[in-house]
PDB file of C-alpha atoms in Angstrom:
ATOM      1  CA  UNK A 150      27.191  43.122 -17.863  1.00 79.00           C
ATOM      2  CA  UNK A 151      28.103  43.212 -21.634  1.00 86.00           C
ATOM      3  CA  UNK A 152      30.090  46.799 -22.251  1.00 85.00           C
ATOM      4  CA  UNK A 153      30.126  48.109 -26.097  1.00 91.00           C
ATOM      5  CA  UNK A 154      31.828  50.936 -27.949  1.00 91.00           C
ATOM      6  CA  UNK A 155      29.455  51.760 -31.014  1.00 93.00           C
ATOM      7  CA  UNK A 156      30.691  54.231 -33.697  1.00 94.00           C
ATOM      8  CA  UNK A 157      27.361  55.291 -34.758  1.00 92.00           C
ATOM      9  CA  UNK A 158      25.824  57.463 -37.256  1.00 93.00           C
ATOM     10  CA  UNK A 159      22.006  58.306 -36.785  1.00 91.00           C
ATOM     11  CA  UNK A 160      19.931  59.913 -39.148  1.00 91.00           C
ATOM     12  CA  UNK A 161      18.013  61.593 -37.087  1.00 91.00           C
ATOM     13  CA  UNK A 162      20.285  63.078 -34.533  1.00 92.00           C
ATOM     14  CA  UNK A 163      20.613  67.346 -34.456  1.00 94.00           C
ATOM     15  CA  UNK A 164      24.401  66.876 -33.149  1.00 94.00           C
ATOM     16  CA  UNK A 165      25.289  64.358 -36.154  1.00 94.00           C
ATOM     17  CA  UNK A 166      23.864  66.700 -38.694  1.00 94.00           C
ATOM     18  CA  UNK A 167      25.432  69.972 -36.911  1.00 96.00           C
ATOM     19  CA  UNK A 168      28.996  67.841 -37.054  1.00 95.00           C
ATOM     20  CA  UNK A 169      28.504  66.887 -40.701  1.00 93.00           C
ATOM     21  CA  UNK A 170      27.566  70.907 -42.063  1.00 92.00           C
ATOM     22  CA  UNK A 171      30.182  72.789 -39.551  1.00 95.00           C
ATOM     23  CA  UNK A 172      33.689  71.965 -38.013  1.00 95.00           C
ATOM     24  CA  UNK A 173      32.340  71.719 -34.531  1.00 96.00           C
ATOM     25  CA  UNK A 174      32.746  68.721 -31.932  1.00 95.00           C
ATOM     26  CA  UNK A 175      30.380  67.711 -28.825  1.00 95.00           C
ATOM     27  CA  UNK A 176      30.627  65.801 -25.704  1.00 91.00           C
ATOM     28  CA  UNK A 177      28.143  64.802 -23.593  1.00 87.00           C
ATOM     29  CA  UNK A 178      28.432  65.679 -20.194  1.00 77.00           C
ATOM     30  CA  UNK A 179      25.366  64.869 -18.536  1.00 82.00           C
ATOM     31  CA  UNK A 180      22.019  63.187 -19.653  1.00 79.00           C
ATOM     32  CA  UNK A 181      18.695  62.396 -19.163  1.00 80.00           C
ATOM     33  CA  UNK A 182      16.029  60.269 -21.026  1.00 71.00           C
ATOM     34  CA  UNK A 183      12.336  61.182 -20.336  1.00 72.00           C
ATOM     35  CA  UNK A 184      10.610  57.949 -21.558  1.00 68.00           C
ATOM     36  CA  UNK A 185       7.387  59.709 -21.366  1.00 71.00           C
ATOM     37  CA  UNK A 186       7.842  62.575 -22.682  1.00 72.00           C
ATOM     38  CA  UNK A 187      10.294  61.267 -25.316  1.00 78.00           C
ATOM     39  CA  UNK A 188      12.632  63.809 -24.922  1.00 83.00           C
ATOM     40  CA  UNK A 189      16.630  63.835 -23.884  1.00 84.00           C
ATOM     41  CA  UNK A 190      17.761  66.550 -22.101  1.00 89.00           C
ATOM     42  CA  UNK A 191      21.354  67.142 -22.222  1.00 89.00           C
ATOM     43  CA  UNK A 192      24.743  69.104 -21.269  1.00 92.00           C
ATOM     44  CA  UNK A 193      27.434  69.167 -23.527  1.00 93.00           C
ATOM     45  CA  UNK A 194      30.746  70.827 -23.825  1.00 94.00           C
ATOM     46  CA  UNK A 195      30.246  72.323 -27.973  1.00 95.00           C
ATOM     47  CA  UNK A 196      34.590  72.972 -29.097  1.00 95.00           C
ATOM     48  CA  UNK A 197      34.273  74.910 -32.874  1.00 95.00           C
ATOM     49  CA  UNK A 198      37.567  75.245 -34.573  1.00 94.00           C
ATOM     50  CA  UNK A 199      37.287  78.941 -34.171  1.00 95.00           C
ATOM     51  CA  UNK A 200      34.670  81.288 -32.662  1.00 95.00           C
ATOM     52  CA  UNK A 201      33.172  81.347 -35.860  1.00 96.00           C
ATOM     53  CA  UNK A 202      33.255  77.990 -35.856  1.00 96.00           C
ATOM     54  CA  UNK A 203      31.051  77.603 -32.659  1.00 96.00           C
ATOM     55  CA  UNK A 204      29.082  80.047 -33.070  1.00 96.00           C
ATOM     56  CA  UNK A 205      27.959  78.549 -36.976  1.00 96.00           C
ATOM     57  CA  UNK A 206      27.304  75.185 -34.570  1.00 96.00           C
ATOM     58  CA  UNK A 207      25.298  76.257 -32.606  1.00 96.00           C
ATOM     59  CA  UNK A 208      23.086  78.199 -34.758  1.00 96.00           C
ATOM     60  CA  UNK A 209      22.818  74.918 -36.963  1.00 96.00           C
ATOM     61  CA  UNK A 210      21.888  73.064 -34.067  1.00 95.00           C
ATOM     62  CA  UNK A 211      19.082  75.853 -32.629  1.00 95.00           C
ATOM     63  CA  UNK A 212      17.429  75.108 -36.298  1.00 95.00           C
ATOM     64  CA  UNK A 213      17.440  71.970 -36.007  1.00 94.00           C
ATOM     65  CA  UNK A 214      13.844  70.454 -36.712  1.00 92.00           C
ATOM     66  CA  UNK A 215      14.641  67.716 -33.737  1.00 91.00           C
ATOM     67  CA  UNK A 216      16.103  70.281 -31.603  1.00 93.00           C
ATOM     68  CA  UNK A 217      13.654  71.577 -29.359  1.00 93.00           C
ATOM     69  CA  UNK A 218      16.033  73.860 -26.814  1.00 94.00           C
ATOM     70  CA  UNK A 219      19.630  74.892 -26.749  1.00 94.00           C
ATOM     71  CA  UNK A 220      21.128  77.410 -24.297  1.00 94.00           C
ATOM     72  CA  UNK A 221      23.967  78.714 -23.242  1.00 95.00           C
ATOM     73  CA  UNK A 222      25.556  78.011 -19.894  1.00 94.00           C
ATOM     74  CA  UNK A 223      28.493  79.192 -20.343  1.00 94.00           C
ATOM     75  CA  UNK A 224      31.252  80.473 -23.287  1.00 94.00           C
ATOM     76  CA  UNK A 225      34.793  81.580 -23.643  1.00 92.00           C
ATOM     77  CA  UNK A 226      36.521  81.376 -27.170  1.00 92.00           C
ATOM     78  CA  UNK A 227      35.684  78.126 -29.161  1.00 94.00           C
ATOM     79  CA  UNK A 228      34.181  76.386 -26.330  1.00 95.00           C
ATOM     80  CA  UNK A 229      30.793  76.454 -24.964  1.00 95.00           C
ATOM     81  CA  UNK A 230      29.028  74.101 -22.562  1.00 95.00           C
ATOM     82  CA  UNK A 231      25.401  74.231 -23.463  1.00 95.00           C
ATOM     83  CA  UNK A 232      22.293  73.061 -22.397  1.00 94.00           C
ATOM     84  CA  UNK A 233      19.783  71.071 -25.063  1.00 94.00           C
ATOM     85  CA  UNK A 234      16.578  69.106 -25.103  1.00 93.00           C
ATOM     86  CA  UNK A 235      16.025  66.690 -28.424  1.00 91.00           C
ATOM     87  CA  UNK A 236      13.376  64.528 -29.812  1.00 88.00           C
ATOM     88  CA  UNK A 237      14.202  61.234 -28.638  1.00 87.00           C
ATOM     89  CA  UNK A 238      16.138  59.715 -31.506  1.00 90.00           C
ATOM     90  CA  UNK A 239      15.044  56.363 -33.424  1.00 91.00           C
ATOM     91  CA  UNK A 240      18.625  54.962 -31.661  1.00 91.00           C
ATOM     92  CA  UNK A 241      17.728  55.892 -28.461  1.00 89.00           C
ATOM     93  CA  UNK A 242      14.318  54.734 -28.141  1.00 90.00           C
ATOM     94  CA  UNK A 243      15.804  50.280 -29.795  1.00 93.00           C
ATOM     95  CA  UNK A 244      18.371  51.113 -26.978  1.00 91.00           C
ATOM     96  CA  UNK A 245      15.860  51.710 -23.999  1.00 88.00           C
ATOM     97  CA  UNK A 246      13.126  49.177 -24.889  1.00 90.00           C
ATOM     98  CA  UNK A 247      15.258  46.521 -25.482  1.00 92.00           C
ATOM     99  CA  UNK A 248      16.700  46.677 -21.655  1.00 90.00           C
ATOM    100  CA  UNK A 249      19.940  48.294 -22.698  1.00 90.00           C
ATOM    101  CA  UNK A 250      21.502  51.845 -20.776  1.00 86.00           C
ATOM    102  CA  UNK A 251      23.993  54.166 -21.217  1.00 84.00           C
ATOM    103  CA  UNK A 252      27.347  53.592 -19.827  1.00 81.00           C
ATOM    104  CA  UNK A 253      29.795  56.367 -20.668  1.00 78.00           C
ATOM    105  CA  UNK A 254      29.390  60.149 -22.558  1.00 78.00           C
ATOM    106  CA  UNK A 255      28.112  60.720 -25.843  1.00 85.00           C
ATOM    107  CA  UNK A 256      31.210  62.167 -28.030  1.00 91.00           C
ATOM    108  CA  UNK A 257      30.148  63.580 -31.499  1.00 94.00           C
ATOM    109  CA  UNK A 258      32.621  65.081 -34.487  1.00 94.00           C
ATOM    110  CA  UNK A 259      32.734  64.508 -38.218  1.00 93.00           C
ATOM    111  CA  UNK A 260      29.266  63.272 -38.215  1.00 92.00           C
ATOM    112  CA  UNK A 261      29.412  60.091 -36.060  1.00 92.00           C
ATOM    113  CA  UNK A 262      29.074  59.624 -32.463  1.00 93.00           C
ATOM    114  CA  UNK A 263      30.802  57.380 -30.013  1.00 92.00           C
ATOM    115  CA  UNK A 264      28.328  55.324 -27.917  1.00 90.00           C
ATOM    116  CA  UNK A 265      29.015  53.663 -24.837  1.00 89.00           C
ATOM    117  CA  UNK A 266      26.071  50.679 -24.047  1.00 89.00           C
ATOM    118  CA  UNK A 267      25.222  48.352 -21.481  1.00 89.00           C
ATOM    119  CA  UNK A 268      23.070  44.989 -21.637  1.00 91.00           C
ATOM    120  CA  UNK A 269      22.308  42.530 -18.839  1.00 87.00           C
ATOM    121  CA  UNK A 270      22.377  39.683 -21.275  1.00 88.00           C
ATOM    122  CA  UNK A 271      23.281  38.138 -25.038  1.00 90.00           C
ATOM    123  CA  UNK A 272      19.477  38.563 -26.095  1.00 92.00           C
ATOM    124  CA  UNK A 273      18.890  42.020 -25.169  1.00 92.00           C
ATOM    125  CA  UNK A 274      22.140  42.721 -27.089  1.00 92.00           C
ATOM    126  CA  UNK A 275      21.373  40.956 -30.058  1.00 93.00           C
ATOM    127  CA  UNK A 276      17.971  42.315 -30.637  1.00 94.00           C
ATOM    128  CA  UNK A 277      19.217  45.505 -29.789  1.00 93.00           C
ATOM    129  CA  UNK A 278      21.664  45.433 -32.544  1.00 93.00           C
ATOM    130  CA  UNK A 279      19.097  43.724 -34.721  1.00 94.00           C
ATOM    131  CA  UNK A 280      16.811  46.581 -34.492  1.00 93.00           C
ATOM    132  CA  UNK A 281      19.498  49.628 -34.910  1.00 92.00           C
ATOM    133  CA  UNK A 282      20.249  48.132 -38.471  1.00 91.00           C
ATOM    134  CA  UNK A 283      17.032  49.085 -39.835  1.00 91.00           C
ATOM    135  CA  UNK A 284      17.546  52.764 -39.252  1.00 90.00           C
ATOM    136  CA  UNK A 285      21.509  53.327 -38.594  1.00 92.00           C
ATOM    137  CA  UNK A 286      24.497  52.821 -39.607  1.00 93.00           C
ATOM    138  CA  UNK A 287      26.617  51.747 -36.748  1.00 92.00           C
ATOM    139  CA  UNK A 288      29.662  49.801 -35.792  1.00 92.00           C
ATOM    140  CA  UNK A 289      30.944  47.804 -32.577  1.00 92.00           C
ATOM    141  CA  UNK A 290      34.105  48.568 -32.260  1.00 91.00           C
ATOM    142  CA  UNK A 291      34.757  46.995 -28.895  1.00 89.00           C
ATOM    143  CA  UNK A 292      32.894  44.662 -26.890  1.00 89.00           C
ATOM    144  CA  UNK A 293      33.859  43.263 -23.176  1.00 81.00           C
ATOM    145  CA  UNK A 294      31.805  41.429 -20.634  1.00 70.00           C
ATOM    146  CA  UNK A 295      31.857  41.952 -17.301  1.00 60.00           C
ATOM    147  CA  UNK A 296      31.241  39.611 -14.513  1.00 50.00           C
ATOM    148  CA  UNK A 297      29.856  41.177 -11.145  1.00 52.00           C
ATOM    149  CA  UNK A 298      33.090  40.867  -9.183  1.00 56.00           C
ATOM    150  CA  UNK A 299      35.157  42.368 -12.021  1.00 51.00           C
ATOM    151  CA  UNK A 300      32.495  45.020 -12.578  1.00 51.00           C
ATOM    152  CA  UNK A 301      32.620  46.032  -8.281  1.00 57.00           C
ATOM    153  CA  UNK A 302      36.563  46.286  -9.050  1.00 59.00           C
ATOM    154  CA  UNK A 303      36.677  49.092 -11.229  1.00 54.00           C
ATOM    155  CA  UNK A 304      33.779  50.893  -9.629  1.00 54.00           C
ATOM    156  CA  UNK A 305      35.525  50.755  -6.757  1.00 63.00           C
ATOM    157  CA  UNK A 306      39.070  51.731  -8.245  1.00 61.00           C
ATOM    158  CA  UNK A 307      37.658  54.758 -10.324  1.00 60.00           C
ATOM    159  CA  UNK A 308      39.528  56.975  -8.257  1.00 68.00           C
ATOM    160  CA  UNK A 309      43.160  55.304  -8.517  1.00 68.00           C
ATOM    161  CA  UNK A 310      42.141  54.948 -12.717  1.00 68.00           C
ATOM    162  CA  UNK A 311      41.726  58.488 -12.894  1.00 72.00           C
ATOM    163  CA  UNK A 312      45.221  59.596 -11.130  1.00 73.00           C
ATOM    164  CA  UNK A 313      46.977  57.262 -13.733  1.00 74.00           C
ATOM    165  CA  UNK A 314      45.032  58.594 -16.765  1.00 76.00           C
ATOM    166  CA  UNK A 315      45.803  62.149 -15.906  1.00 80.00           C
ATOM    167  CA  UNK A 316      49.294  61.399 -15.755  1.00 78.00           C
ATOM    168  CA  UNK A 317      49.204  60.452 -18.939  1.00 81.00           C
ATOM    169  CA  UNK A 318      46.626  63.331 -20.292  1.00 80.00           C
ATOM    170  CA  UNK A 319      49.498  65.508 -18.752  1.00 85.00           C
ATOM    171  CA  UNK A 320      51.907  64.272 -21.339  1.00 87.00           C
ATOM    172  CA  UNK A 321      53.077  67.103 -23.692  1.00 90.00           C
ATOM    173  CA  UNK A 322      52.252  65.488 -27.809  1.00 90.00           C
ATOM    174  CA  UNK A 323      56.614  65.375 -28.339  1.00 93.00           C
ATOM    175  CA  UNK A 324      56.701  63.626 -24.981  1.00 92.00           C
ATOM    176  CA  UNK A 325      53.955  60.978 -25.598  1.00 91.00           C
ATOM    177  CA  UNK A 326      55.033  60.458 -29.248  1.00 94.00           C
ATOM    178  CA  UNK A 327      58.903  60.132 -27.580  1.00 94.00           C
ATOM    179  CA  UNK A 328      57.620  57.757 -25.048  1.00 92.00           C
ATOM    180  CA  UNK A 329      55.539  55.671 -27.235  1.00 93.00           C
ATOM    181  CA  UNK A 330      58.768  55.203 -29.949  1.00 94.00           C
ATOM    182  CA  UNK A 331      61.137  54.411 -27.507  1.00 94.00           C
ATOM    183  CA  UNK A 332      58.413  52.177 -25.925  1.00 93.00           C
ATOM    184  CA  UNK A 333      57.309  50.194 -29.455  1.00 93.00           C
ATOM    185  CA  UNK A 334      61.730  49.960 -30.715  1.00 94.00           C
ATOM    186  CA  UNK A 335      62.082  48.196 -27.491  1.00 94.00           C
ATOM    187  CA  UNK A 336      64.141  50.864 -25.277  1.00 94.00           C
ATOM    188  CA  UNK A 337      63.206  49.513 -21.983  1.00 92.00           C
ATOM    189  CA  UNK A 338      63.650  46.264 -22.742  1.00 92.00           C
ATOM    190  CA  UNK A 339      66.766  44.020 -21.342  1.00 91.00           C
ATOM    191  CA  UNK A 340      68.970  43.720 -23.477  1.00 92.00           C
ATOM    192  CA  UNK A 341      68.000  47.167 -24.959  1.00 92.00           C
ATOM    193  CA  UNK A 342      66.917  47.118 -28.463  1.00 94.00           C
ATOM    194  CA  UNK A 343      67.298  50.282 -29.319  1.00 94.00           C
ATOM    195  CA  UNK A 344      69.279  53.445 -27.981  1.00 94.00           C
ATOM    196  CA  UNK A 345      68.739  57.133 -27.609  1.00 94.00           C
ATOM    197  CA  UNK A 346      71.301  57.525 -30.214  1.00 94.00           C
ATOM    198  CA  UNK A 347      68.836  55.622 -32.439  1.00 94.00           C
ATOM    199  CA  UNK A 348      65.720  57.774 -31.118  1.00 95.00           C
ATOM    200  CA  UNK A 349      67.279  60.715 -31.987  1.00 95.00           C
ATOM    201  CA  UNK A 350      68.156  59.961 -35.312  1.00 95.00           C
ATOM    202  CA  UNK A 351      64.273  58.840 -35.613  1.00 95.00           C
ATOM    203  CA  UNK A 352      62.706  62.266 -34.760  1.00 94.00           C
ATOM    204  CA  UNK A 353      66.267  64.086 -35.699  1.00 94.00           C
ATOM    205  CA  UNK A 354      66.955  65.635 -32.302  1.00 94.00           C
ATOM    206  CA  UNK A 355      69.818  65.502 -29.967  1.00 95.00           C
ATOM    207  CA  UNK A 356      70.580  62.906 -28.025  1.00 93.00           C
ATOM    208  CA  UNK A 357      70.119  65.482 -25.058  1.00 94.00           C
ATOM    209  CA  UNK A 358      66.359  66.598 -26.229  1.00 94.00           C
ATOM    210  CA  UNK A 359      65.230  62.491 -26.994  1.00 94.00           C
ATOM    211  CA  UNK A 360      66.856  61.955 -23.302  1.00 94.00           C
ATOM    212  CA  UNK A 361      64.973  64.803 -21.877  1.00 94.00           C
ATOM    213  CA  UNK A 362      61.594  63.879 -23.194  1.00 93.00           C
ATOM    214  CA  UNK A 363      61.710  60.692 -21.996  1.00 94.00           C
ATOM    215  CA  UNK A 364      62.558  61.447 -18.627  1.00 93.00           C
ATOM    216  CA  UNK A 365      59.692  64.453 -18.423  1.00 93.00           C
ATOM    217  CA  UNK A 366      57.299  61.388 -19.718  1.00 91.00           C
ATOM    218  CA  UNK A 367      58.573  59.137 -17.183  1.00 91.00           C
ATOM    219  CA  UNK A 368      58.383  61.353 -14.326  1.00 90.00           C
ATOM    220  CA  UNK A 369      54.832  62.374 -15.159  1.00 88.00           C
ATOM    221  CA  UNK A 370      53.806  58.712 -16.000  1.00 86.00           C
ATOM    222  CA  UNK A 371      55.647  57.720 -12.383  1.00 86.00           C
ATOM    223  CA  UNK A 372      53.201  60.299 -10.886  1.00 85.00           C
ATOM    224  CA  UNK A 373      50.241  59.189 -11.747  1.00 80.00           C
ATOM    225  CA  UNK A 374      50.825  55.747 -11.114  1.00 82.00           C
ATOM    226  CA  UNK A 375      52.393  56.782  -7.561  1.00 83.00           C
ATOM    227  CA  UNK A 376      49.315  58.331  -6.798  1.00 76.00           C
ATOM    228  CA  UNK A 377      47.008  55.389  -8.035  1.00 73.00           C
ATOM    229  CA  UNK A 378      48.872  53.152  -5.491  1.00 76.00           C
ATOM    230  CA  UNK A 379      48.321  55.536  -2.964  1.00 77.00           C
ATOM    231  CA  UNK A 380      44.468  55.411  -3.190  1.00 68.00           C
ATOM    232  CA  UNK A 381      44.938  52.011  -3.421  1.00 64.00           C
ATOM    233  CA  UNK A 382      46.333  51.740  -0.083  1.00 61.00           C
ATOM    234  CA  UNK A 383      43.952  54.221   1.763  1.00 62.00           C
ATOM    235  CA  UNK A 384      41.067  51.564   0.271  1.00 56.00           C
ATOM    236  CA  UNK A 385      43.057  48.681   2.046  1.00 53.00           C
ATOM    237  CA  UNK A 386      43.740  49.834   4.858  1.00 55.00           C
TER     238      UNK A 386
END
């Protein structure tokens, strides 16, 4: 299977054209393409800047002439997860007849979107690609191929991924920044090649504050990893 990350921008896309007029970000939470009917039915999760924000979005994206329903599930603040159903987009339709699928959520802000695509095979790619030029503007910005054994892997690891990801999604922004410093200067390497005097003249803290970030980081990283080898060893055994 041949995995790509595509910044795209379509031209015909309500969520594109909501991002580019008002301050509001979506991400796609669920999906469904109706080949005959030509329609995508969606749930996202709509985050304005404000209220006013969000509620500006999603009165852009009601008007929308390729929007052709948006509800509300459910809202508190800024954030909204909504229900939509949109013309099938000149994108969409190259990626399904040219043998190619979605594999991850849609995430759209600032007018471009972050596709994630699958293709059994070079061909299908390339012509694929081929055909979005004429009507996009689009960019791969990563590209791996998986073989089937390497592909069963992390299907069947998803679990242990996640616990380590949300150890580090549980990272405070001063602890990750910390972390990733100390990490880049070469702190835990041996010899050391840099010190948490030297940290703490970098973000001009105390010694004390640079030593307790890291170790918050740490434990929380530790965490997540512990529990990662844990599911690991209930799938072993």
């Amino acid at each position: 299977m041949i995995d790509l990350d595509i910044d795209m921008r379509q031209y015909d896309c309500p969520f594109i054209d909501t991002t580019d007029d008002v301050d509001v970000a979506f991400s796609a939470v669920q999906w469904q393409l109706d080949t005959s009917d030509e329609q995508l039915e969606t749930r996202l999760i709509a985050k304005g800047v404000d209220r006013g924000a969000l509620e500006e979005g999603l009165r852009v994206l009601r008007n929308h002439p390729n929007m052709n329903d948006c509800y509300i599930l459910s809202k508190r603040e800024n954030v909204a997860q909504i229900g939509t159903t949109i013309e099938q987009t000149n994108a969409m339709e190259t990626i399904q007849q040219n043998d190619g699928y979605i594999t991850g959520p849609f995430q759209i802000e600032d007018g471009r979107e972050q596709w994630h695509v699958g293709f059994d095979d070079d061909e299908a790619e390339d012509r694929a690609l081929a055909e979005l030029e004429r009507h996009n503007d689009y960019q791969v910005e990563n590209r791996d191929h998986f073989g089937a054994t390497t592909l069963f892997d992390l299907l069947e690891n998803a679990d242990s991924a996640m616990q380590l990801l949300e150890g580090c999604r549980s990272l405070t922004e001063t602890e990750r920044e910390t972390f990733e410093v100390a990490s880049r200067r070469g702190y835990y390497e041996t010899p050391r090649a840099t010190t948490l005097d030297d940290l703490a003249d970098h973000f001009d803290v105390s010694k004390t504050a640079v030593s307790m970030n890291l170790r918050r980081s740490e434990r929380k990283i530790l965490k997540g990893a512990l529990s990662a080898l844990n599911e690991l060893d209930d799938e072993l055994t």
